[in-house]
Amino acid sequence: PNQNYLRADITNKVVMITGAGGSIGSELCRQSIQLQPKKIILFEQNEFSLYTIDQELIQKNLKIDIAPILGSVLDSKQVERVCKTFAVQTIYHAAAYKHVPMLS
């Protein structure tokens, strides 16, 4: 990844990561906080996964505002409400099902 682009999209910005508790989303959270966002919105539909990544980031004792939000990207009204409420500037969309063949 181009660090200049990442800094431009994350540093001092309000960043929302969907699927924040998943394998890709949680890694995006870990890497994003290193670039000092103003606020990071953890958007996740699984309560335990959301709690886990929230607690992990809190333990790092960084002076970054973290807002865990339980919700689904399928609820467009909620996504829109969160984006407006927090004035989200950058979204990293990592919400996805990992084991798609099991879903049919």
Short mmCIF file of N, CA, C and O in Angstrom, two decimals, residues 98-104:
data_model
loop_
_atom_site.label_atom_id
_atom_site.label_comp_id
_atom_site.label_asym_id
_atom_site.label_seq_id
_atom_site.Cartn_x
_atom_site.Cartn_y
_atom_site.Cartn_z
N LYS A 98 -17.06 -14.99 5.00
CA LYS A 98 -15.82 -15.67 4.61
C LYS A 98 -16.10 -17.01 3.95
O LYS A 98 -15.42 -17.40 3.01
N HIS A 99 -17.11 -17.70 4.43
CA HIS A 99 -17.38 -19.07 3.95
C HIS A 99 -18.65 -19.08 3.10
O HIS A 99 -19.67 -19.65 3.48
N VAL A 100 -18.59 -18.45 1.95
CA VAL A 100 -19.75 -18.24 1.08
C VAL A 100 -20.44 -19.56 0.70
O VAL A 100 -21.67 -19.60 0.69
N PRO A 101 -19.72 -20.64 0.38
CA PRO A 101 -20.42 -21.88 0.00
C PRO A 101 -21.39 -22.39 1.08
O PRO A 101 -22.35 -23.07 0.77
N MET A 102 -21.12 -22.06 2.33
CA MET A 102 -22.00 -22.52 3.42
C MET A 102 -23.30 -21.74 3.48
O MET A 102 -24.22 -22.13 4.19
N LEU A 103 -23.39 -20.63 2.77
CA LEU A 103 -24.54 -19.74 2.89
C LEU A 103 -25.69 -20.06 1.94
O LEU A 103 -26.75 -19.48 2.05
N SER A 104 -25.49 -20.96 1.02
CA SER A 104 -26.53 -21.21 0.02
C SER A 104 -27.70 -21.99 0.51
O SER A 104 -27.85 -22.47 1.55
#
